[in-house]
XYZ file of C-alpha atoms in Angstrom:
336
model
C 0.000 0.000 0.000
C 1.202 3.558 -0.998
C 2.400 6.193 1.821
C -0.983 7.710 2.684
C 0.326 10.797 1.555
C 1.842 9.488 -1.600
C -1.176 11.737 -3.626
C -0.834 14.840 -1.973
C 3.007 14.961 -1.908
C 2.696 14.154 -6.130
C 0.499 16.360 -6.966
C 2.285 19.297 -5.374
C 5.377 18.181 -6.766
C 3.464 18.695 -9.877
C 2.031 22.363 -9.493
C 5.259 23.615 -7.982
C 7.175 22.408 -11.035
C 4.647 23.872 -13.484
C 5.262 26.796 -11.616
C 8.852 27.207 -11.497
C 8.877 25.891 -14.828
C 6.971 29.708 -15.759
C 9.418 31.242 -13.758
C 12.432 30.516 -14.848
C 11.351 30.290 -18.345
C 10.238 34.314 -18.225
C 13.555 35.468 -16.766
C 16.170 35.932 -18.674
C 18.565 35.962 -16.375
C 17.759 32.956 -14.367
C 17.324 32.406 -10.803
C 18.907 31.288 -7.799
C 17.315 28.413 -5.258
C 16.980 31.525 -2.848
C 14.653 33.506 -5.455
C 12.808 30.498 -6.179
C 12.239 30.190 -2.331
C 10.991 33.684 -1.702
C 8.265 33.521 -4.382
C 7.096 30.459 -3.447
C 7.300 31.359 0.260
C 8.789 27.658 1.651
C 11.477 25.811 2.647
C 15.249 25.687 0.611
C 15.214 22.202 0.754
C 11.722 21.782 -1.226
C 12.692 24.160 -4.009
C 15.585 22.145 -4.627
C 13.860 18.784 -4.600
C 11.754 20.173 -6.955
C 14.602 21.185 -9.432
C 16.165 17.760 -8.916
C 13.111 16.457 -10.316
C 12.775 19.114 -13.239
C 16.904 18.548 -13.887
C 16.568 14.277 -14.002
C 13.833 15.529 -16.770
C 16.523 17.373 -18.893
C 14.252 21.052 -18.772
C 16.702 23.140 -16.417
C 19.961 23.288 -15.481
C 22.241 25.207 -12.995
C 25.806 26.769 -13.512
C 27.985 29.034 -11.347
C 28.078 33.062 -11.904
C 31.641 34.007 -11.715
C 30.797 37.206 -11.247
C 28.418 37.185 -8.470
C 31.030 34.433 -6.163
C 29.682 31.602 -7.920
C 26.578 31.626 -6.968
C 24.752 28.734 -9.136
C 21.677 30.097 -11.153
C 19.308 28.150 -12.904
C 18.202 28.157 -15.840
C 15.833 26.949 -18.719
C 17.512 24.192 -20.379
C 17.213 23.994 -24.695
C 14.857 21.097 -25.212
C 16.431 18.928 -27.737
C 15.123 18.661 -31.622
C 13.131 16.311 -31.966
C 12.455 15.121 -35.577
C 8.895 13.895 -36.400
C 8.105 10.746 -38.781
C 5.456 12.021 -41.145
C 2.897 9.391 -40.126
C 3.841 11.112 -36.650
C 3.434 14.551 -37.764
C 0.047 14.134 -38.982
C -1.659 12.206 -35.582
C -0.695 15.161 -34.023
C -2.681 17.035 -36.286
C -5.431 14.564 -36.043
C -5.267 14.973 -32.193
C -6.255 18.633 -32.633
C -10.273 16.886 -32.699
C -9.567 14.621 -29.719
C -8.764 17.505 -27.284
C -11.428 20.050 -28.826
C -13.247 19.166 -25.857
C -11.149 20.461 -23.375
C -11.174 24.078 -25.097
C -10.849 26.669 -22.415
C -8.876 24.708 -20.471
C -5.153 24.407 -19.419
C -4.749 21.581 -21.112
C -6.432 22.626 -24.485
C -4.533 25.976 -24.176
C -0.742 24.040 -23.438
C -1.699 22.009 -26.945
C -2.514 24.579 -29.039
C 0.948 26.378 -27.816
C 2.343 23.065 -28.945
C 0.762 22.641 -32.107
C 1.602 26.472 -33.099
C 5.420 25.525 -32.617
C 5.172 22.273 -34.852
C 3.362 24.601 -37.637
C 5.746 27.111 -37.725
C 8.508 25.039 -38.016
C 6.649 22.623 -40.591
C 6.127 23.225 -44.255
C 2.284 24.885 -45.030
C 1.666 21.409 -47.469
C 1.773 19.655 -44.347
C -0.813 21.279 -43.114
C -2.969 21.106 -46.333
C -2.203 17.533 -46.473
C -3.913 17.216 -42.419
C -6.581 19.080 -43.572
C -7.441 16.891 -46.103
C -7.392 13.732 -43.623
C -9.792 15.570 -41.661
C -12.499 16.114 -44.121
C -12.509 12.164 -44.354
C -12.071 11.875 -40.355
C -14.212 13.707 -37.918
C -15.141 13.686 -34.318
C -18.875 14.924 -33.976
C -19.497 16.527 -30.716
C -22.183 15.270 -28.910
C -23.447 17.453 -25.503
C -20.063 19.121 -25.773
C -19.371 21.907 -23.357
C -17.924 25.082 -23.715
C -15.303 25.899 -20.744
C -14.371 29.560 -23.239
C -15.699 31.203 -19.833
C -14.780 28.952 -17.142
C -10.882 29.380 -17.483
C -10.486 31.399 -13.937
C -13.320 28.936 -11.807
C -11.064 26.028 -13.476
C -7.519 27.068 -12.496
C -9.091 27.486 -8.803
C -10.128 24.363 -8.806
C -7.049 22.848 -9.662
C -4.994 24.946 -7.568
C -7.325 24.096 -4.682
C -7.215 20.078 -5.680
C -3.424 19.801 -5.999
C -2.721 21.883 -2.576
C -5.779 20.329 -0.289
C -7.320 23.380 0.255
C -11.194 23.878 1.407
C -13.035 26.214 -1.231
C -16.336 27.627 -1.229
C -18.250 27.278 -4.156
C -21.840 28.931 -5.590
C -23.899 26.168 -7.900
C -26.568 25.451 -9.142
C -27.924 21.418 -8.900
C -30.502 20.577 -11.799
C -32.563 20.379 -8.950
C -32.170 23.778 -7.335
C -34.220 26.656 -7.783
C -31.119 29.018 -7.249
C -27.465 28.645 -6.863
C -26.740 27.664 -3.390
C -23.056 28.979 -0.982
C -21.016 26.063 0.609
C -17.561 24.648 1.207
C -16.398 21.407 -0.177
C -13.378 19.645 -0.072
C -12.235 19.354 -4.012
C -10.436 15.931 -4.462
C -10.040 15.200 -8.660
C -11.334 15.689 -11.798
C -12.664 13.497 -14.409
C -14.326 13.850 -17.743
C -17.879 12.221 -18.495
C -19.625 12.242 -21.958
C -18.522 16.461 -23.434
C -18.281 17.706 -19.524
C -15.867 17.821 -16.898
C -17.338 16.925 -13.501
C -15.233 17.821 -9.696
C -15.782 15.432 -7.296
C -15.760 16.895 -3.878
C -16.835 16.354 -0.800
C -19.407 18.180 1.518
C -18.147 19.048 5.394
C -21.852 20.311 5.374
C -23.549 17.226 4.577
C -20.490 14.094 4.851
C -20.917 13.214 1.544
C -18.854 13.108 -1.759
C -21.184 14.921 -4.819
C -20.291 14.661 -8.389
C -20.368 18.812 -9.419
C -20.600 19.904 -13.339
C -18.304 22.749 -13.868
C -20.542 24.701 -16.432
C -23.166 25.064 -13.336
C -20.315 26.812 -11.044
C -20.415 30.159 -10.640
C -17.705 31.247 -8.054
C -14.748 29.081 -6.194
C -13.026 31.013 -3.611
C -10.352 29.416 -0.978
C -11.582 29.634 2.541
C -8.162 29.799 4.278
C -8.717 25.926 5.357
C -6.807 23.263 4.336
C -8.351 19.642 4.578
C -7.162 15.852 4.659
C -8.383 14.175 2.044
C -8.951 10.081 3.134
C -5.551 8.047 2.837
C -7.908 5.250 0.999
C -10.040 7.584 -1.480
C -8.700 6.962 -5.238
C -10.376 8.169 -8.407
C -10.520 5.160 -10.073
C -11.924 3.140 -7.292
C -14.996 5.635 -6.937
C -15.193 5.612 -10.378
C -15.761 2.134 -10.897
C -18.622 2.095 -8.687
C -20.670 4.150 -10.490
C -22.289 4.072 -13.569
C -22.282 7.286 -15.006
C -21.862 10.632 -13.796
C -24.241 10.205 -10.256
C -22.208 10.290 -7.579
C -22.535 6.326 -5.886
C -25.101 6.725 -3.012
C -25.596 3.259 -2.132
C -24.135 -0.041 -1.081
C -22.788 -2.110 -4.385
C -25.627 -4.422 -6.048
C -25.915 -6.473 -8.772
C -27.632 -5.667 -11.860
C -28.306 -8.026 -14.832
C -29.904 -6.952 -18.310
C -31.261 -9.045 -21.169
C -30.554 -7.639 -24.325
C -31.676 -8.764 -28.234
C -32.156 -8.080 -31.284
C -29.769 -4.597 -32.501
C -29.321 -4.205 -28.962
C -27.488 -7.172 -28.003
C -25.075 -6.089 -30.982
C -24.086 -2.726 -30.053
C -23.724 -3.967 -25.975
C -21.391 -6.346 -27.263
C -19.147 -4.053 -29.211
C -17.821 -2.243 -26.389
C -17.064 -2.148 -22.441
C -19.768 -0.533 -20.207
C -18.603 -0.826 -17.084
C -15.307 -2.350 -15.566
C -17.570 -5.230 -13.632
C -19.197 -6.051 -16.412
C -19.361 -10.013 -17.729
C -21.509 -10.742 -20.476
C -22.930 -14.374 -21.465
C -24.487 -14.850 -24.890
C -26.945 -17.028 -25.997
C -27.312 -19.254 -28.960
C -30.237 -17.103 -30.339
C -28.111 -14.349 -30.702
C -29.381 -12.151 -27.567
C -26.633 -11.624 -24.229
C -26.947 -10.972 -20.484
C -25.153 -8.235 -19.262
C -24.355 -8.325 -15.507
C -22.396 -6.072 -13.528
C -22.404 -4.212 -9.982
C -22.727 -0.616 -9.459
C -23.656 1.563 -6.459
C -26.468 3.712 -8.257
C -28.966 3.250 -10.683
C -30.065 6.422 -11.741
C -28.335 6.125 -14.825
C -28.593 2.752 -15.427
C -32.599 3.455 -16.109
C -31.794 5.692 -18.440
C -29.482 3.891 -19.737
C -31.817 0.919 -20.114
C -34.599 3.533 -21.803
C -32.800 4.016 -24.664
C -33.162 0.527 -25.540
C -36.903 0.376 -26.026
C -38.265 -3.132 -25.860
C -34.922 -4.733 -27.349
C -33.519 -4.834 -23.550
C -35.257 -5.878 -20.136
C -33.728 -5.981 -16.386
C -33.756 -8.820 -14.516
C -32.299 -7.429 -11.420
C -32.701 -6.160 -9.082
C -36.258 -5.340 -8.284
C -35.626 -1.964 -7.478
C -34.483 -1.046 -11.039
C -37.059 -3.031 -12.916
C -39.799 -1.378 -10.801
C -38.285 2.062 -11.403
C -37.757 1.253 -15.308
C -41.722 -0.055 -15.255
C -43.137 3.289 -13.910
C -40.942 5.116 -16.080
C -41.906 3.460 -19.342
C -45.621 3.895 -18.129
C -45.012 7.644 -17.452
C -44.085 8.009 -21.203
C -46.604 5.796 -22.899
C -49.520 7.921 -20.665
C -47.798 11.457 -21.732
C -48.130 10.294 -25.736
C -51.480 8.938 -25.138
C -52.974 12.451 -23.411
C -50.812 14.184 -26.406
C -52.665 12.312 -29.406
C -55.914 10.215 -27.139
């Protein structure tokens, strides 16, 4: 098992080294570990754990000033050329689709700084050529958001999620009225179907939410740091829900018949990391896997129509009953 602080200890590593990375790359001069440590505001020995870690990576280096006693600046070290393959050249440009849903973001912003460079140092029929793989290859937006506006709120967040620190956010739930004022603890990111989600958790109300960034409208730090739980991972919350909703109960099995068109697409791809699938000679499959909520499930299992049917538990095939009925008694008052 990893040092319970293993997480927190990376991921500062991480924004102190983007930072310094800014730094030293906007002076022109360079700077010492004692300028690096007054900025930042901590200890000598961090700032130069830090630049161990940035010099093993080959992106700064230190040399003594004669002129000043030998004091060692450091500096932003040339990254070397690096020659692309042409089949290389153009996934790159391909990738410009892949990450268009991330525009407004950091990471959107440090590719397109990227993909400038390559351009300028590429010939324009390169370029052409890219284009004209596009018009044959496309990635069609579905629900996309736009983050354009969201660039300050986002770069809180992460600032907030890297360092531990308690923020207090204004949003607005699908099922609110108004935005609503409270502190949460911010603990990762993850990206669900054109939207980037924060999962936090609430000091107010002990639990962990799932929040949609286009329905924040302030993050400000509260001064508080917290301690995130040594045994909370992304990747083992994520795989207990189904969906965006955040998991709100205990772990259950659910098991789904599928046929017909159905059965075909369920089979072509990987739903959910539990999932085990059993097919039948008449072509149809049974889908079973174990999640911790079902809201989305239903919906999931809506979409289907008649070509897919729970068989457990009761709870969802009640819920996917009344739902169905709902629907066939609004279209019968629409055309009765």
């Amino acid at each position: 098992m990893p040092p319970k602080n293993t997480q927190r200890a990376d991921s500062v590593i991480l924004e102190r080294l983007t930072r310094y990375l800014l730094w030293l790359e906007n002076s022109r001069t360079g700077l010492t570990v004692e300028d690096i440590r007054r900025r930042d505001e901590i200890g000598e020995k961090t700032v130069r754990r830090v630049l161990s870690e940035m010099e093993k990576c080959g992106w700064v280096q230190s040399a003594p000033r004669p002129s000043e006693h030998n004091k060692k600046y450091w500096t932003i070290k040339k990254p070397p050329q690096i020659e692309f393959a042409h089949d290389e050249l153009l996934s790159l440009y391909l990738g410009q689709q892949m990450m268009q849903p991330l525009s407004g973001t950091p990471l959107f912003s440090g590719y397109r700084n990227l993909m400038a460079k390559v351009k300028a140092n590429q010939p324009r029929a390169v370029e052409e050529l890219a284009e004209v793989f596009l018009k044959h290859f496309q990635i069609v937006p579905f629900g996309q958001c736009d983050y354009s506006e969201k660039t300050e709120l986002l770069s809180a967040l992460i600032h907030a999620v890297n360092n531990d620190r308690e923020v207090a956010i204004t949003y607005q739930s699908l099922k609110s009225e108004k935005p609503k004022t409270y502190p949460v603890h911010p603990y990762a990111f993850f990206y669900h179907r054109g939207a980037l989600y924060i999962v936090a958790f609430s000091p107010d109300t002990g639990k962990t939410k799932h929040l949609k960034l286009n329905r924040l409208f302030s993050v400000a730090e509260t001064g508080k740091a917290f301690k995130r739980p040594s045994t909370w991972n992304l990747a083992d919350s994520r795989n207990r829900s189904f969906g965006v909703f955040t998991p709100s109960d205990k772990p259950q099995v659910v098991s789904i018949h599928f046929e017909g068109w159905a059965a075909s697409h369920v089979k072509e791809a990987t739903w959910h990391k539990t999932q085990e699938i059993t097919m039948h000679d008449d072509g149809s499959l049974t889908l079973k896997m174990t999640v911790a909520d079902l809201t989305e499930v239903q919906t999931w299992v809506l979409g289907f129509g008649p070509q897919a049917k729970v068989l457990e538990p009761k709870i969802l095939i009640e819920n996917v009953r009344k739902a169905a009925a709902d629907i066939c008694r609004l279209y019968a008052e629409q055309h009765g």
